[in-house]
Amino acid sequence: MVNILWLWRRVAPVLCLASLMGATSAIATEAETDQKRDTLWEKVGGIAVSDLLASETPEWVGVQVEEKPIASGLAVPQAEDSVSETLSNYAAELTEFKSLDTMEQVTSISQLRDVQPTDWAFQALQSLVERYGCIAGYPDGTYRGNRALTRYEFAAGLNACLDRIVDLIDAATRGIITQEDLLVIQRLQEEFAAELATLRGRVDALEARTAELEANQFSTTTKLSGLAFFHLTGAFADGDIRREVGQRVAVGSRDRVVEIADDPNTTYSGLVWLNLNTSFTGRDLLVTQLAVGNGNSPANVYASAGLFNTFGVPFVEQGTDNNTVILRELFYDFPVTDRLRLVVGPRVNWYRYFDNNAYTFFLTGAGSFNSSGGTQLNSVDRGAGAVLLWDISRAFKLRLGYLGESTEFLPNPPFGTASNPNRGLFNATNTATAELTFSPSDRANFRFLYTRSNIQQVGGRVGGAISEPFYGIADDGFGGPIGDATADTFSFNFDWRVARYLGLFGRYAYGSTNIYPRTGRPDGEINAQSYQIGVAFPDLGRRGALGTISFLVPFDVLSGRRYLVSGGGNGGTQYEIEATYYLPLTPNIALVPAFYVIGNPNNFDNNSTIYVGNLRTQFSF
């Protein structure tokens, strides 16, 4: 194969340059050449040039020249005139052609005194003369490049170049394949005939299977992936647990209704996320995520109203209404420039783009609801809107987002307001977020976040899943209704890989929620803070594993507790200690045991301690 390629490299230029040689003089005197070419075609007709070269005096007597097609698409008229009348003209042209025999072979372009380096075909002539040796000059040392090219001269030049090609082919192939080589090849074919036949059959079968897959494939642009989670969870307390039910003892009273929670039983539940990832250009991504599950963690039995799925609950121990399939995410991510991307959709996941942390990612790190993300940051988990992703430089990234509430697990109505024409994208619960990330190295990340929230009232109260930056339920402080609330949250988040097997992480947030009573009472605020500090152990026990231990305070009320009909407790401060170990068994299966200790649950300092154990089996496909 190498010799054939080398041969082609040598031969191809000869053919191209030989054609160029004929074209050179043709361009110089186009009108004259066209006239002479037409004359020759009319005279020669269907007689080959080789016949003209066979003898000095062609024996054309008695030859009937019939009408035949020619290259220009014209026809040659029948020659019915006397041949003797044209023999003298042919003889003159043949004499001119025979003069080519007196042309001398040249070995250097300098031997042609009428060829100058400034001539447009100089390099082509130089290559044909010095590299291939198939161009001759006239005895007087000229090339006469401006002279019209006759078919005879073209035939002579082409013949010389073809002779040279034959020489090159002979030199290139001489000794490459011998008779002995052919015999060896034949013997090998016979010896491995069975193996070759088997291989041919396997290739045919593979082609058939490939054709079947192509004919029946799900999509040429979409890939299906998924996650499945099995949860074995138990929770217990070493004494009574007080919880607020979300009601005042009476309208006009500040006292809240409090009850003692029963101990829960151990549960075993599951959750599945199916992702349809579609790309039309290779740089964009359309994500459709479906979810179905029946999870309800035992720790929820202890939680005050408005604190469902907060403390002691693994993030992926969730359920859907009546175990039905729901649309969890739907968005389109596409590039605007090399450093700028835009995400738009009717159900964008806020936590995909904000408040990330290397050691609190819910699949591999500290994975409870209170650890995997900040507890005060955003009242919209999934929403309709857009997120702008700007990678300013290697060290700085900016994220900007606006989302109207469209959370999949909340009843619609009164929630899911972004698609409700009575409330819409801008007139109910919505958030605007800005986050700047500074990464001084690939081992450390520092994130600064601000969120402005508008929170709709439901039934004259604000709270529950859309209440952040506070936990619980709020009224006017005396059981009376309030209007929509506004809130501002400031947060700092970091992760730092101190050493190969050691990392640190943490976050702090401060949030202020404005309360607007509808009862004539003065406006007020609920101010609260939250914080977390933790230690991570990458590759603990095996490569890819991750152990984490953290201490966190999810919701510490600084002021405005009187507005909390639930969540304020008796003024105590809830704290949590969490330990999680992510252990990958295979690339697709992992075990994740976790243990949580919750002190002062529901912000009652006289509540007993709650203990939660969870074993998660995680499948990815």
PDB file of N, CA, C and O in Angstrom, residues 222-262:
ATOM      1  N   THR A 222     -31.757  11.472  20.956  1.00  0.00           N
ATOM      2  CA  THR A 222     -32.107  11.402  22.376  1.00  0.00           C
ATOM      3  C   THR A 222     -31.505  10.169  23.040  1.00  0.00           C
ATOM      4  O   THR A 222     -31.533   9.075  22.476  1.00  0.00           O
ATOM      5  N   LYS A 223     -30.967  10.378  24.238  1.00  0.00           N
ATOM      6  CA  LYS A 223     -30.444   9.288  25.051  1.00  0.00           C
ATOM      7  C   LYS A 223     -31.258   9.180  26.343  1.00  0.00           C
ATOM      8  O   LYS A 223     -31.600  10.187  26.956  1.00  0.00           O
ATOM      9  N   LEU A 224     -31.522   7.945  26.723  1.00  0.00           N
ATOM     10  CA  LEU A 224     -32.263   7.679  27.956  1.00  0.00           C
ATOM     11  C   LEU A 224     -31.284   7.304  29.053  1.00  0.00           C
ATOM     12  O   LEU A 224     -30.422   6.441  28.862  1.00  0.00           O
ATOM     13  N   SER A 225     -31.386   7.948  30.191  1.00  0.00           N
ATOM     14  CA  SER A 225     -30.609   7.582  31.369  1.00  0.00           C
ATOM     15  C   SER A 225     -31.536   7.650  32.576  1.00  0.00           C
ATOM     16  O   SER A 225     -32.639   8.208  32.495  1.00  0.00           O
ATOM     17  N   GLY A 226     -31.090   7.113  33.664  1.00  0.00           N
ATOM     18  CA  GLY A 226     -31.969   7.111  34.824  1.00  0.00           C
ATOM     19  C   GLY A 226     -31.254   6.825  36.118  1.00  0.00           C
ATOM     20  O   GLY A 226     -30.083   6.399  36.151  1.00  0.00           O
ATOM     21  N   LEU A 227     -31.969   7.072  37.201  1.00  0.00           N
ATOM     22  CA  LEU A 227     -31.505   6.779  38.555  1.00  0.00           C
ATOM     23  C   LEU A 227     -32.646   6.111  39.300  1.00  0.00           C
ATOM     24  O   LEU A 227     -33.812   6.511  39.174  1.00  0.00           O
ATOM     25  N   ALA A 228     -32.302   5.107  40.079  1.00  0.00           N
ATOM     26  CA  ALA A 228     -33.280   4.430  40.921  1.00  0.00           C
ATOM     27  C   ALA A 228     -32.713   4.343  42.337  1.00  0.00           C
ATOM     28  O   ALA A 228     -31.527   4.058  42.530  1.00  0.00           O
ATOM     29  N   PHE A 229     -33.571   4.621  43.324  1.00  0.00           N
ATOM     30  CA  PHE A 229     -33.135   4.654  44.714  1.00  0.00           C
ATOM     31  C   PHE A 229     -34.044   3.755  45.548  1.00  0.00           C
ATOM     32  O   PHE A 229     -35.277   3.861  45.474  1.00  0.00           O
ATOM     33  N   PHE A 230     -33.428   2.881  46.354  1.00  0.00           N
ATOM     34  CA  PHE A 230     -34.144   2.081  47.336  1.00  0.00           C
ATOM     35  C   PHE A 230     -33.748   2.606  48.714  1.00  0.00           C
ATOM     36  O   PHE A 230     -32.556   2.769  48.996  1.00  0.00           O
ATOM     37  N   HIS A 231     -34.743   2.843  49.570  1.00  0.00           N
ATOM     38  CA  HIS A 231     -34.473   3.415  50.893  1.00  0.00           C
ATOM     39  C   HIS A 231     -35.029   2.515  51.994  1.00  0.00           C
ATOM     40  O   HIS A 231     -36.220   2.206  52.011  1.00  0.00           O
ATOM     41  N   LEU A 232     -34.161   2.142  52.904  1.00  0.00           N
ATOM     42  CA  LEU A 232     -34.553   1.469  54.143  1.00  0.00           C
ATOM     43  C   LEU A 232     -34.254   2.451  55.271  1.00  0.00           C
ATOM     44  O   LEU A 232     -33.096   2.776  55.524  1.00  0.00           O
ATOM     45  N   THR A 233     -35.322   2.950  55.948  1.00  0.00           N
ATOM     46  CA  THR A 233     -35.152   4.065  56.876  1.00  0.00           C
ATOM     47  C   THR A 233     -35.911   3.806  58.171  1.00  0.00           C
ATOM     48  O   THR A 233     -37.057   3.329  58.157  1.00  0.00           O
ATOM     49  N   GLY A 234     -35.235   4.141  59.251  1.00  0.00           N
ATOM     50  CA  GLY A 234     -35.875   4.088  60.563  1.00  0.00           C
ATOM     51  C   GLY A 234     -35.537   5.329  61.365  1.00  0.00           C
ATOM     52  O   GLY A 234     -34.478   5.935  61.184  1.00  0.00           O
ATOM     53  N   ALA A 235     -36.453   5.737  62.243  1.00  0.00           N
ATOM     54  CA  ALA A 235     -36.240   6.918  63.084  1.00  0.00           C
ATOM     55  C   ALA A 235     -36.874   6.676  64.451  1.00  0.00           C
ATOM     56  O   ALA A 235     -37.933   6.047  64.554  1.00  0.00           O
ATOM     57  N   PHE A 236     -36.226   7.200  65.495  1.00  0.00           N
ATOM     58  CA  PHE A 236     -36.788   7.099  66.840  1.00  0.00           C
ATOM     59  C   PHE A 236     -36.256   8.251  67.681  1.00  0.00           C
ATOM     60  O   PHE A 236     -35.261   8.894  67.331  1.00  0.00           O
ATOM     61  N   ALA A 237     -36.927   8.515  68.782  1.00  0.00           N
ATOM     62  CA  ALA A 237     -36.523   9.562  69.716  1.00  0.00           C
ATOM     63  C   ALA A 237     -36.385   8.950  71.098  1.00  0.00           C
ATOM     64  O   ALA A 237     -37.033   7.944  71.438  1.00  0.00           O
ATOM     65  N   ASP A 238     -35.544   9.599  71.917  1.00  0.00           N
ATOM     66  CA  ASP A 238     -35.352   9.073  73.274  1.00  0.00           C
ATOM     67  C   ASP A 238     -36.320   9.711  74.271  1.00  0.00           C
ATOM     68  O   ASP A 238     -36.098   9.649  75.487  1.00  0.00           O
ATOM     69  N   GLY A 239     -37.365  10.318  73.786  1.00  0.00           N
ATOM     70  CA  GLY A 239     -38.390  10.918  74.637  1.00  0.00           C
ATOM     71  C   GLY A 239     -39.443  11.577  73.774  1.00  0.00           C
ATOM     72  O   GLY A 239     -39.547  11.317  72.557  1.00  0.00           O
ATOM     73  N   ASP A 240     -40.248  12.441  74.402  1.00  0.00           N
ATOM     74  CA  ASP A 240     -41.335  13.112  73.675  1.00  0.00           C
ATOM     75  C   ASP A 240     -40.795  14.150  72.698  1.00  0.00           C
ATOM     76  O   ASP A 240     -39.785  14.813  72.954  1.00  0.00           O
ATOM     77  N   ILE A 241     -41.526  14.272  71.606  1.00  0.00           N
ATOM     78  CA  ILE A 241     -41.205  15.274  70.588  1.00  0.00           C
ATOM     79  C   ILE A 241     -42.434  16.154  70.387  1.00  0.00           C
ATOM     80  O   ILE A 241     -43.506  15.684  69.999  1.00  0.00           O
ATOM     81  N   ARG A 242     -42.272  17.453  70.675  1.00  0.00           N
ATOM     82  CA  ARG A 242     -43.346  18.425  70.477  1.00  0.00           C
ATOM     83  C   ARG A 242     -43.290  18.962  69.043  1.00  0.00           C
ATOM     84  O   ARG A 242     -42.216  19.293  68.546  1.00  0.00           O
ATOM     85  N   ARG A 243     -44.443  19.103  68.464  1.00  0.00           N
ATOM     86  CA  ARG A 243     -44.547  19.647  67.108  1.00  0.00           C
ATOM     87  C   ARG A 243     -45.711  20.621  67.041  1.00  0.00           C
ATOM     88  O   ARG A 243     -46.755  20.422  67.695  1.00  0.00           O
ATOM     89  N   GLU A 244     -45.548  21.689  66.267  1.00  0.00           N
ATOM     90  CA  GLU A 244     -46.606  22.677  66.088  1.00  0.00           C
ATOM     91  C   GLU A 244     -47.450  22.277  64.879  1.00  0.00           C
ATOM     92  O   GLU A 244     -46.908  21.906  63.836  1.00  0.00           O
ATOM     93  N   VAL A 245     -48.764  22.402  65.031  1.00  0.00           N
ATOM     94  CA  VAL A 245     -49.668  21.935  63.981  1.00  0.00           C
ATOM     95  C   VAL A 245     -50.015  23.038  62.987  1.00  0.00           C
ATOM     96  O   VAL A 245     -50.691  22.783  61.990  1.00  0.00           O
ATOM     97  N   GLY A 246     -49.600  24.296  63.275  1.00  0.00           N
ATOM     98  CA  GLY A 246     -49.855  25.379  62.339  1.00  0.00           C
ATOM     99  C   GLY A 246     -51.111  26.163  62.634  1.00  0.00           C
ATOM    100  O   GLY A 246     -51.638  26.824  61.724  1.00  0.00           O
ATOM    101  N   GLN A 247     -51.579  26.150  63.850  1.00  0.00           N
ATOM    102  CA  GLN A 247     -52.777  26.893  64.235  1.00  0.00           C
ATOM    103  C   GLN A 247     -52.526  27.638  65.548  1.00  0.00           C
ATOM    104  O   GLN A 247     -51.764  27.180  66.403  1.00  0.00           O
ATOM    105  N   ARG A 248     -53.194  28.797  65.702  1.00  0.00           N
ATOM    106  CA  ARG A 248     -53.235  29.493  66.976  1.00  0.00           C
ATOM    107  C   ARG A 248     -54.306  28.846  67.860  1.00  0.00           C
ATOM    108  O   ARG A 248     -55.268  28.241  67.359  1.00  0.00           O
ATOM    109  N   VAL A 249     -54.126  28.991  69.124  1.00  0.00           N
ATOM    110  CA  VAL A 249     -55.129  28.469  70.050  1.00  0.00           C
ATOM    111  C   VAL A 249     -56.474  29.149  69.798  1.00  0.00           C
ATOM    112  O   VAL A 249     -57.534  28.514  69.827  1.00  0.00           O
ATOM    113  N   ALA A 250     -56.421  30.428  69.491  1.00  0.00           N
ATOM    114  CA  ALA A 250     -57.621  31.185  69.144  1.00  0.00           C
ATOM    115  C   ALA A 250     -57.191  32.413  68.369  1.00  0.00           C
ATOM    116  O   ALA A 250     -56.050  32.884  68.491  1.00  0.00           O
ATOM    117  N   VAL A 251     -58.091  32.947  67.524  1.00  0.00           N
ATOM    118  CA  VAL A 251     -57.800  34.170  66.800  1.00  0.00           C
ATOM    119  C   VAL A 251     -57.614  35.291  67.817  1.00  0.00           C
ATOM    120  O   VAL A 251     -58.426  35.473  68.721  1.00  0.00           O
ATOM    121  N   GLY A 252     -56.529  36.027  67.658  1.00  0.00           N
ATOM    122  CA  GLY A 252     -56.189  37.078  68.589  1.00  0.00           C
ATOM    123  C   GLY A 252     -55.221  36.631  69.657  1.00  0.00           C
ATOM    124  O   GLY A 252     -54.733  37.441  70.434  1.00  0.00           O
ATOM    125  N   SER A 253     -54.915  35.332  69.673  1.00  0.00           N
ATOM    126  CA  SER A 253     -53.974  34.795  70.655  1.00  0.00           C
ATOM    127  C   SER A 253     -52.618  34.552  69.993  1.00  0.00           C
ATOM    128  O   SER A 253     -52.546  34.182  68.822  1.00  0.00           O
ATOM    129  N   ARG A 254     -51.562  34.744  70.752  1.00  0.00           N
ATOM    130  CA  ARG A 254     -50.230  34.426  70.241  1.00  0.00           C
ATOM    131  C   ARG A 254     -49.879  32.943  70.445  1.00  0.00           C
ATOM    132  O   ARG A 254     -48.947  32.439  69.840  1.00  0.00           O
ATOM    133  N   ASP A 255     -50.602  32.260  71.294  1.00  0.00           N
ATOM    134  CA  ASP A 255     -50.296  30.879  71.627  1.00  0.00           C
ATOM    135  C   ASP A 255     -50.570  29.965  70.427  1.00  0.00           C
ATOM    136  O   ASP A 255     -51.545  30.144  69.700  1.00  0.00           O
ATOM    137  N   ARG A 256     -49.708  28.993  70.275  1.00  0.00           N
ATOM    138  CA  ARG A 256     -49.802  28.056  69.150  1.00  0.00           C
ATOM    139  C   ARG A 256     -50.220  26.676  69.659  1.00  0.00           C
ATOM    140  O   ARG A 256     -49.886  26.291  70.791  1.00  0.00           O
ATOM    141  N   VAL A 257     -50.890  25.940  68.790  1.00  0.00           N
ATOM    142  CA  VAL A 257     -51.302  24.592  69.136  1.00  0.00           C
ATOM    143  C   VAL A 257     -50.103  23.670  68.982  1.00  0.00           C
ATOM    144  O   VAL A 257     -49.473  23.614  67.927  1.00  0.00           O
ATOM    145  N   VAL A 258     -49.785  22.927  70.055  1.00  0.00           N
ATOM    146  CA  VAL A 258     -48.643  22.016  70.073  1.00  0.00           C
ATOM    147  C   VAL A 258     -49.136  20.628  70.466  1.00  0.00           C
ATOM    148  O   VAL A 258     -49.984  20.492  71.361  1.00  0.00           O
ATOM    149  N   GLU A 259     -48.605  19.585  69.799  1.00  0.00           N
ATOM    150  CA  GLU A 259     -48.965  18.212  70.130  1.00  0.00           C
ATOM    151  C   GLU A 259     -47.724  17.357  70.233  1.00  0.00           C
ATOM    152  O   GLU A 259     -46.640  17.759  69.802  1.00  0.00           O
ATOM    153  N   ILE A 260     -47.888  16.184  70.824  1.00  0.00           N
ATOM    154  CA  ILE A 260     -46.788  15.229  70.948  1.00  0.00           C
ATOM    155  C   ILE A 260     -46.876  14.244  69.787  1.00  0.00           C
ATOM    156  O   ILE A 260     -47.925  13.637  69.545  1.00  0.00           O
ATOM    157  N   ALA A 261     -45.778  14.104  69.086  1.00  0.00           N
ATOM    158  CA  ALA A 261     -45.763  13.222  67.908  1.00  0.00           C
ATOM    159  C   ALA A 261     -45.588  11.779  68.318  1.00  0.00           C
ATOM    160  O   ALA A 261     -44.905  11.454  69.307  1.00  0.00           O
ATOM    161  N   ASP A 262     -46.212  10.878  67.580  1.00  0.00           N
ATOM    162  CA  ASP A 262     -46.031   9.454  67.786  1.00  0.00           C
ATOM    163  C   ASP A 262     -44.712   9.000  67.157  1.00  0.00           C
ATOM    164  O   ASP A 262     -44.185   9.627  66.237  1.00  0.00           O
TER     165      ASP A 262
END
